[in-house]
Amino acid sequence: MRTESGTQGQSATLAGLEGPRSLRPDELKASHDLAVLCFGEGVGADQPVAGYAPAWRDSVEVFVHRGAPVAQIGVFHSRLNVCGSQTHIASIGGVGTHPDYRGMGLGTRLLDHCTRKLVAEGACVMLISGTRGLYRRAGCVPAQIFRHVVWTGPQDGARLSPFTVRPATEADARQCAMLYQMEPVHLVRCVEEFERRLRCRVPDGRLADNWIIEQASEPVAYMLTAVPWGKSREDGVHEMGLLGEYAGDRSVLLTAIDGLLANPELRELRLAVPWWDRGMLDWITPPNVDLGWSVLTAHTMRIVNWPGLMRDLRLYVAQRLTRRERRGLRFEQAGDRFAITRGRGRLEFDGMAITRLVLGVPQGAEDLVPVPADGLGEVVRALFPLPSFIPGLNAR
Ligand SMILES: CC(C)(COP(=O)(O)OP(=O)(O)OC[C@H]1O[C@@H](n2cnc3c(N)ncnc32)[C@H](O)[C@@H]1OP(=O)(O)O)[C@@H](O)C(=O)NCCC(=O)NCCS
């Protein structure tokens, strides 16, 4: 295996390698320096090392050589609320190996360690902001279903009572948190997470703006936008913006997006709309460009605890299936073999297929997860795909 031979081949240079283990507080500065080396200046600009306070169970896992971290991965735990049921997801981020230590299998070994750790800590789904081979070899696949749209100008139709759009500040954090909490699918976040974002106009080194929309002085929606690296020209024109997260009244939001595009400095705004969000989808009309259905961009994911996920979602299941349909329904996992059984019916999947089935793949890719037309197939189709969610503020 390449990883093993690579590791053995470098054993002389890696003598004394420590880990994988969790980062120690006295190594925070060195960890930050490694992140800057891997990702450039601006990393963690919103989170100075001095104020670093990892949330419950979050950690940075490292390999240490000659007293300094040489490979690291962050593991961040969150709760995902799916129409009232909550499950535990773990995001992987900040994956970086010192340039002198790349290609030795450290990233692969660390990811394997993090996967086992996050499963032991109760995560059911693992979410990675990245699509490279490192993640795919670990069984993570692109999934979820979004309509990708390029917004360039006003859509016809909406007639609304007057509203105002203004930049959101830290003082709006609680209002944004309330609007977000009312979304049918959302990550469970504390107000401070919104405060951090709204305090900082340049998170993760990107140009960013936060907007709150009010009607009769009441907040009714917000949107978080960013201009990706390389899309701002010297004359101040942004060739492209991304709508990274939104919540609240859809028709107001869409009209507010049109307002942003009335600004000559912004050429177009790209957004990914979850498949269930009819309030947004119904307004995708010319001149806006419908790029069609696709997965969650730049992410891969994997179901790591299938029985645990379905236990967490039992209220969701009860809201989708009759008592009769639920009787005898079992969700089993043994290593990378996954099954859904009921009575004599049994459907089996590998890890990639179960992730695609449950989290969704866009139209045209359904043959990756064929589901029979019998009674069990009908039950499966009634449950999945789960409503897609935007990682937004939680993207790592
Ligand atoms: C990405 C990164 C963390 C990889 O770290 P690493 O310690 O070199 O990882 P490994 O040695 O385990 O694997 C490196 C490469 O070896 C090759 N490799 C390793 N195991 C392999 C296997 N079993 N089969 C085939 N190729 C393999 C792959 O090319 C792999 O890169 P890939 O992800 O593009 O497929 C490192 O290159 C880095 O820090 N890059 C800059 C920051 C970055 O881009 N981070 C990822 C953000 S999503």
Short mmCIF file of C-alpha atoms in Angstrom, two decimals, residues 12-389:
data_model
loop_
_atom_site.label_atom_id
_atom_site.label_comp_id
_atom_site.label_asym_id
_atom_site.label_seq_id
_atom_site.Cartn_x
_atom_site.Cartn_y
_atom_site.Cartn_z
CA ALA A 12 14.65 7.81 8.94
CA THR A 13 13.32 11.35 8.61
CA LEU A 14 10.24 10.58 10.70
CA ALA A 15 12.16 9.09 13.63
CA GLY A 16 10.66 10.42 16.84
CA LEU A 17 7.31 11.22 15.21
CA GLU A 18 4.64 11.70 17.91
CA GLY A 19 0.95 11.06 17.38
CA PRO A 20 -1.65 11.04 16.25
CA ARG A 21 -2.81 12.91 19.34
CA SER A 22 -4.71 16.05 20.32
CA LEU A 23 -2.95 19.41 20.12
CA ARG A 24 -1.73 20.74 23.47
CA PRO A 25 -2.45 24.34 24.51
CA ASP A 26 1.28 25.21 24.39
CA GLU A 27 1.31 24.13 20.71
CA LEU A 28 -1.46 26.54 19.59
CA LYS A 29 0.93 29.12 18.17
CA ALA A 30 2.84 26.46 16.20
CA SER A 31 -0.48 25.05 14.96
CA HIS A 32 -1.55 28.50 13.76
CA ASP A 33 1.80 28.92 11.99
CA LEU A 34 1.31 25.56 10.25
CA ALA A 35 -2.18 26.63 9.12
CA VAL A 36 -0.74 29.87 7.69
CA LEU A 37 1.95 27.85 5.89
CA CYS A 38 -0.69 25.55 4.37
CA PHE A 39 -3.45 28.08 3.63
CA GLY A 40 -1.81 31.51 3.64
CA GLU A 41 -2.23 34.64 5.77
CA GLY A 42 -5.73 35.41 6.97
CA VAL A 43 -6.42 31.95 8.35
CA GLY A 44 -8.23 32.31 11.63
CA ALA A 45 -8.22 36.10 11.33
CA ASP A 46 -11.51 36.11 13.22
CA GLN A 47 -10.16 33.86 15.96
CA PRO A 48 -6.88 35.06 17.42
CA VAL A 49 -4.86 32.33 19.03
CA ALA A 50 -4.93 34.16 22.37
CA GLY A 51 -8.73 33.96 22.50
CA TYR A 52 -8.94 30.38 21.26
CA ALA A 53 -11.53 28.43 23.23
CA PRO A 54 -12.50 25.17 21.55
CA ALA A 55 -16.15 24.22 21.93
CA TRP A 56 -17.22 21.03 23.65
CA ARG A 57 -15.23 18.06 22.32
CA ASP A 58 -13.83 20.01 19.35
CA SER A 59 -10.15 19.37 18.88
CA VAL A 60 -7.18 19.66 16.59
CA GLU A 61 -5.44 16.31 16.01
CA VAL A 62 -1.77 16.35 15.12
CA PHE A 63 1.41 14.55 14.27
CA VAL A 64 4.33 16.28 15.99
CA HIS A 65 7.96 16.04 14.87
CA ARG A 66 10.96 17.72 16.45
CA GLY A 67 8.70 19.56 18.87
CA ALA A 68 6.26 21.09 16.36
CA PRO A 69 3.03 19.96 14.66
CA VAL A 70 3.79 18.84 11.10
CA ALA A 71 0.30 17.58 10.15
CA GLN A 72 -3.05 18.62 11.62
CA ILE A 73 -6.79 18.19 11.21
CA GLY A 74 -9.57 20.01 13.08
CA VAL A 75 -12.65 18.10 14.24
CA PHE A 76 -15.74 20.18 15.02
CA HIS A 77 -18.93 18.74 16.45
CA SER A 78 -22.41 20.11 15.78
CA ARG A 79 -26.02 19.07 16.06
CA LEU A 80 -28.15 19.05 12.94
CA ASN A 81 -31.87 19.64 13.37
CA VAL A 82 -33.87 17.89 10.66
CA CYS A 83 -37.53 18.96 10.90
CA GLY A 84 -37.46 18.60 14.69
CA SER A 85 -35.18 15.56 15.06
CA GLN A 86 -31.57 16.16 16.03
CA THR A 87 -28.50 14.21 15.05
CA HIS A 88 -24.77 14.63 15.61
CA ILE A 89 -22.47 15.61 12.78
CA ALA A 90 -18.73 16.17 12.85
CA SER A 91 -17.00 18.50 10.40
CA ILE A 92 -13.41 18.04 9.37
CA GLY A 93 -11.45 21.17 8.53
CA GLY A 94 -8.05 22.82 8.48
CA VAL A 95 -6.45 19.70 6.97
CA GLY A 96 -2.79 20.57 6.47
CA THR A 97 0.63 18.93 6.35
CA HIS A 98 3.90 20.86 6.41
CA PRO A 99 5.29 20.97 2.82
CA ASP A 100 8.42 19.06 3.89
CA TYR A 101 6.29 16.20 5.23
CA ARG A 102 3.75 15.82 2.41
CA GLY A 103 3.24 12.56 0.54
CA MET A 104 4.38 10.46 3.51
CA GLY A 105 0.90 9.28 4.43
CA LEU A 106 0.52 11.57 7.46
CA GLY A 107 -2.70 13.16 6.15
CA THR A 108 -4.20 9.72 5.46
CA ARG A 109 -3.25 8.35 8.89
CA LEU A 110 -4.51 11.46 10.68
CA LEU A 111 -7.84 11.40 8.85
CA ASP A 112 -8.28 7.73 9.75
CA HIS A 113 -7.53 8.57 13.40
CA CYS A 114 -10.00 11.52 13.34
CA THR A 115 -12.72 9.35 11.80
CA ARG A 116 -12.38 6.73 14.55
CA LYS A 117 -12.26 9.46 17.21
CA LEU A 118 -15.38 11.30 15.99
CA VAL A 119 -17.33 8.03 15.77
CA ALA A 120 -16.28 7.22 19.35
CA GLU A 121 -17.47 10.71 20.32
CA GLY A 122 -20.95 10.02 18.98
CA ALA A 123 -20.99 11.53 15.48
CA CYS A 124 -23.30 9.88 12.95
CA VAL A 125 -22.35 11.89 9.86
CA MET A 126 -18.95 13.24 8.87
CA LEU A 127 -18.76 16.37 6.70
CA ILE A 128 -15.58 17.54 4.98
CA SER A 129 -15.07 20.82 3.17
CA GLY A 130 -12.99 19.34 0.38
CA THR A 131 -13.22 16.74 -2.37
CA ARG A 132 -9.65 15.54 -2.87
CA GLY A 133 -8.47 11.94 -3.11
CA LEU A 134 -7.51 11.92 0.58
CA TYR A 135 -11.21 12.20 1.49
CA ARG A 136 -12.57 9.93 -1.23
CA ARG A 137 -10.18 7.15 -0.26
CA ALA A 138 -11.65 7.48 3.23
CA GLY A 139 -15.10 6.67 1.76
CA CYS A 140 -16.45 10.25 1.64
CA VAL A 141 -18.55 11.19 -1.39
CA PRO A 142 -20.13 14.34 -2.80
CA ALA A 143 -23.83 14.30 -1.86
CA GLN A 144 -26.98 16.32 -1.08
CA ILE A 145 -29.15 18.00 -3.69
CA PHE A 146 -29.01 21.68 -4.54
CA ARG A 147 -30.19 23.82 -7.43
CA HIS A 148 -27.24 25.98 -8.45
CA VAL A 149 -28.16 29.41 -9.74
CA VAL A 150 -26.36 32.46 -11.09
CA TRP A 151 -28.37 35.52 -10.11
CA THR A 152 -27.81 38.44 -12.46
CA GLY A 153 -30.90 40.59 -12.28
CA PRO A 154 -34.42 41.15 -11.02
CA GLN A 155 -36.94 38.35 -11.36
CA ASP A 156 -40.50 39.17 -12.33
CA GLY A 157 -43.34 39.06 -9.99
CA ALA A 158 -42.87 39.69 -6.30
CA ARG A 159 -44.85 42.61 -4.93
CA LEU A 160 -43.90 43.23 -1.36
CA SER A 161 -44.57 45.63 1.43
CA PRO A 162 -41.59 47.96 1.91
CA PHE A 163 -38.48 46.60 3.58
CA THR A 164 -34.98 47.80 4.29
CA VAL A 165 -31.67 46.01 3.80
CA ARG A 166 -28.72 47.08 5.90
CA PRO A 167 -25.35 45.59 6.88
CA ALA A 168 -25.81 43.34 9.91
CA THR A 169 -23.65 43.98 12.96
CA GLU A 170 -22.82 42.05 16.09
CA ALA A 171 -25.90 43.64 17.70
CA ASP A 172 -28.07 41.69 15.20
CA ALA A 173 -26.67 38.29 16.23
CA ARG A 174 -29.69 37.28 18.34
CA GLN A 175 -32.15 38.22 15.55
CA CYS A 176 -30.15 36.24 13.00
CA ALA A 177 -29.97 33.28 15.38
CA MET A 178 -33.77 33.37 15.78
CA LEU A 179 -34.39 33.51 12.04
CA TYR A 180 -31.95 30.66 11.48
CA GLN A 181 -33.47 28.56 14.26
CA MET A 182 -36.85 28.71 12.50
CA GLU A 183 -35.50 27.09 9.32
CA PRO A 184 -36.82 23.51 8.93
CA VAL A 185 -33.27 22.15 8.60
CA HIS A 186 -30.56 23.92 10.57
CA LEU A 187 -27.45 23.39 12.63
CA VAL A 188 -27.87 24.07 16.31
CA ARG A 189 -25.82 27.19 16.98
CA CYS A 190 -25.36 29.50 19.91
CA VAL A 191 -25.77 33.26 19.50
CA GLU A 192 -22.01 33.74 19.93
CA GLU A 193 -21.39 31.94 16.63
CA PHE A 194 -23.41 34.64 14.88
CA GLU A 195 -21.68 37.34 16.93
CA ARG A 196 -18.27 36.08 15.77
CA ARG A 197 -19.30 36.20 12.13
CA LEU A 198 -21.04 39.56 12.34
CA ARG A 199 -18.11 41.13 14.22
CA CYS A 200 -15.77 40.18 11.45
CA ARG A 201 -16.07 41.55 7.94
CA VAL A 202 -13.17 39.49 6.62
CA PRO A 203 -13.56 35.94 7.99
CA ASP A 204 -11.07 33.45 6.65
CA GLY A 205 -9.42 36.12 4.58
CA ARG A 206 -12.36 36.65 2.22
CA LEU A 207 -14.23 39.83 1.50
CA ALA A 208 -17.55 39.30 3.17
CA ASP A 209 -20.76 41.09 4.00
CA ASN A 210 -23.63 40.33 6.26
CA TRP A 211 -27.07 41.74 5.57
CA ILE A 212 -30.20 41.97 7.64
CA ILE A 213 -33.58 42.71 6.11
CA GLU A 214 -36.34 44.40 8.10
CA GLN A 215 -40.01 45.11 7.54
CA ALA A 216 -41.64 47.65 9.86
CA SER A 217 -38.40 47.55 11.93
CA GLU A 218 -38.77 43.79 12.47
CA PRO A 219 -36.01 41.51 11.13
CA VAL A 220 -37.52 39.13 8.56
CA ALA A 221 -34.46 37.65 6.85
CA TYR A 222 -30.66 37.75 6.65
CA MET A 223 -28.07 36.77 4.12
CA LEU A 224 -24.32 36.22 4.36
CA THR A 225 -22.38 36.90 1.19
CA ALA A 226 -18.72 36.63 0.26
CA VAL A 227 -16.54 37.33 -2.73
CA PRO A 228 -14.19 34.40 -3.44
CA TRP A 229 -10.48 34.95 -3.79
CA GLY A 230 -9.45 36.22 -7.18
CA LYS A 231 -12.91 37.53 -8.11
CA SER A 232 -12.31 41.16 -7.10
CA ARG A 233 -10.68 43.38 -9.71
CA GLU A 234 -8.41 46.34 -9.01
CA ASP A 235 -11.12 48.76 -10.20
CA GLY A 236 -13.31 47.55 -7.30
CA VAL A 237 -15.63 45.38 -9.39
CA HIS A 238 -16.46 41.97 -7.91
CA GLU A 239 -16.93 39.53 -10.77
CA MET A 240 -18.77 37.12 -8.57
CA GLY A 241 -20.26 36.90 -5.10
CA LEU A 242 -21.45 33.84 -3.24
CA LEU A 243 -24.56 33.70 -1.10
CA GLY A 244 -23.16 31.45 1.61
CA GLU A 245 -26.19 31.32 3.89
CA TYR A 246 -29.67 32.77 4.17
CA ALA A 247 -32.69 32.44 6.40
CA GLY A 248 -36.13 33.99 6.72
CA ASP A 249 -38.78 35.27 4.31
CA ARG A 250 -37.93 34.06 0.81
CA SER A 251 -39.69 36.66 -1.31
CA VAL A 252 -38.10 39.47 0.69
CA LEU A 253 -34.71 37.77 0.40
CA LEU A 254 -34.95 37.44 -3.35
CA THR A 255 -35.88 41.07 -3.78
CA ALA A 256 -32.99 42.01 -1.48
CA ILE A 257 -30.63 39.95 -3.66
CA ASP A 258 -31.84 41.93 -6.66
CA GLY A 259 -31.03 45.06 -4.67
CA LEU A 260 -27.45 43.86 -4.10
CA LEU A 261 -27.09 43.28 -7.83
CA ALA A 262 -28.28 46.78 -8.57
CA ASN A 263 -24.84 47.72 -7.15
CA PRO A 264 -22.65 48.11 -10.28
CA GLU A 265 -19.68 46.73 -8.33
CA LEU A 266 -21.21 43.27 -8.14
CA ARG A 267 -21.67 41.39 -11.41
CA GLU A 268 -23.41 38.23 -10.28
CA LEU A 269 -24.28 36.31 -7.13
CA ARG A 270 -24.12 32.53 -7.05
CA LEU A 271 -26.29 30.52 -4.73
CA ALA A 272 -27.08 26.90 -4.02
CA VAL A 273 -30.70 26.28 -3.05
CA PRO A 274 -31.63 23.06 -1.19
CA TRP A 275 -34.08 20.90 -3.17
CA TRP A 276 -36.90 21.34 -0.65
CA ASP A 277 -36.79 25.17 -0.64
CA ARG A 278 -39.72 25.87 -2.98
CA GLY A 279 -39.93 29.45 -1.73
CA MET A 280 -36.58 30.14 -3.41
CA LEU A 281 -36.80 27.68 -6.32
CA ASP A 282 -40.09 29.02 -7.65
CA TRP A 283 -38.48 32.38 -8.37
CA ILE A 284 -35.59 31.16 -10.49
CA THR A 285 -36.66 32.84 -13.71
CA PRO A 286 -34.73 34.58 -16.51
CA PRO A 287 -32.51 36.57 -16.65
CA ASN A 288 -31.06 34.46 -13.86
CA VAL A 289 -29.20 31.37 -14.99
CA ASP A 290 -30.27 27.98 -13.74
CA LEU A 291 -27.19 25.77 -13.59
CA GLY A 292 -29.35 22.77 -12.68
CA TRP A 293 -29.15 20.22 -9.91
CA SER A 294 -25.89 19.23 -8.31
CA VAL A 295 -24.31 18.16 -5.03
CA LEU A 296 -23.12 20.43 -2.22
CA THR A 297 -20.16 22.15 -3.86
CA ALA A 298 -16.64 21.52 -2.57
CA HIS A 299 -17.75 19.07 0.14
CA THR A 300 -17.72 15.33 0.68
CA MET A 301 -19.51 13.40 3.41
CA ARG A 302 -19.99 9.96 4.88
CA ILE A 303 -22.46 8.27 7.20
CA VAL A 304 -20.31 6.83 9.98
CA ASN A 305 -22.98 5.53 12.36
CA TRP A 306 -26.06 4.36 10.48
CA PRO A 307 -28.08 2.78 13.34
CA GLY A 308 -27.24 5.83 15.49
CA LEU A 309 -28.38 8.25 12.77
CA MET A 310 -31.73 6.51 12.35
CA ARG A 311 -32.19 6.30 16.15
CA ASP A 312 -31.66 10.06 16.30
CA LEU A 313 -34.15 10.55 13.45
CA ARG A 314 -36.92 8.35 14.89
CA LEU A 315 -39.33 11.31 15.18
CA TYR A 316 -38.59 12.24 11.58
CA VAL A 317 -39.33 8.62 10.61
CA ALA A 318 -42.56 8.64 12.62
CA GLN A 319 -43.61 11.77 10.76
CA ARG A 320 -43.00 10.13 7.36
CA LEU A 321 -44.18 6.54 7.83
CA THR A 322 -47.34 4.99 9.20
CA ARG A 323 -47.10 2.75 12.26
CA ARG A 324 -47.60 -0.25 9.98
CA GLU A 325 -44.77 0.80 7.68
CA ARG A 326 -42.45 1.33 10.67
CA ARG A 327 -43.14 -2.08 12.21
CA GLY A 328 -40.03 -4.28 12.01
CA LEU A 329 -37.98 -1.62 10.19
CA ARG A 330 -34.27 -2.02 11.05
CA PHE A 331 -31.15 -0.06 10.10
CA GLU A 332 -28.01 -2.20 10.41
CA GLN A 333 -24.29 -1.62 9.97
CA ALA A 334 -21.35 -4.00 10.09
CA GLY A 335 -18.09 -2.36 8.99
CA ASP A 336 -18.71 -0.95 5.53
CA ARG A 337 -21.89 -3.02 4.97
CA PHE A 338 -25.16 -1.20 5.56
CA ALA A 339 -28.68 -2.63 5.44
CA ILE A 340 -32.31 -1.62 5.68
CA THR A 341 -34.55 -4.55 6.58
CA ARG A 342 -38.23 -5.10 7.22
CA GLY A 343 -39.74 -8.54 7.54
CA ARG A 344 -38.21 -10.67 4.79
CA GLY A 345 -37.20 -7.60 2.77
CA ARG A 346 -33.55 -6.56 2.90
CA LEU A 347 -31.66 -3.83 1.00
CA GLU A 348 -27.86 -3.76 1.25
CA PHE A 349 -25.48 -0.94 0.48
CA ASP A 350 -21.81 -0.08 0.85
CA GLY A 351 -20.75 3.09 2.69
CA MET A 352 -20.72 5.31 -0.39
CA ALA A 353 -24.13 4.09 -1.59
CA ILE A 354 -25.84 4.54 1.79
CA THR A 355 -24.47 8.10 2.04
CA ARG A 356 -25.77 8.91 -1.43
CA LEU A 357 -29.14 7.30 -0.73
CA VAL A 358 -29.72 9.06 2.58
CA LEU A 359 -28.20 12.48 1.95
CA GLY A 360 -29.24 12.50 -1.70
CA VAL A 361 -27.79 12.61 -5.17
CA PRO A 362 -29.22 14.78 -7.92
CA GLN A 363 -31.51 13.60 -10.69
CA GLY A 364 -29.63 11.55 -13.25
CA ALA A 365 -27.37 9.97 -10.61
CA GLU A 366 -30.08 7.86 -8.95
CA ASP A 367 -28.78 4.70 -10.59
CA LEU A 368 -25.84 4.95 -8.17
CA VAL A 369 -28.34 3.81 -5.53
CA PRO A 370 -31.06 1.69 -7.15
CA VAL A 371 -34.08 1.17 -4.92
CA PRO A 372 -36.56 -1.59 -5.89
CA ALA A 373 -40.19 -0.79 -6.63
CA ASP A 374 -41.50 -3.08 -3.85
CA GLY A 375 -42.93 -2.22 -0.41
CA LEU A 376 -39.53 -1.71 1.26
CA GLY A 377 -38.41 0.45 -1.66
CA GLU A 378 -41.50 2.61 -1.14
CA VAL A 379 -40.64 3.04 2.54
CA VAL A 380 -37.07 4.01 1.64
CA ARG A 381 -38.28 6.54 -0.91
CA ALA A 382 -40.64 8.06 1.67
CA LEU A 383 -37.70 8.67 4.05
CA PHE A 384 -34.83 9.70 1.80
CA PRO A 385 -33.17 11.87 0.74
CA LEU A 386 -33.12 13.83 3.97
CA PRO A 387 -33.65 17.56 3.44
CA SER A 388 -30.30 19.04 2.32
CA PHE A 389 -28.67 21.66 4.53
#
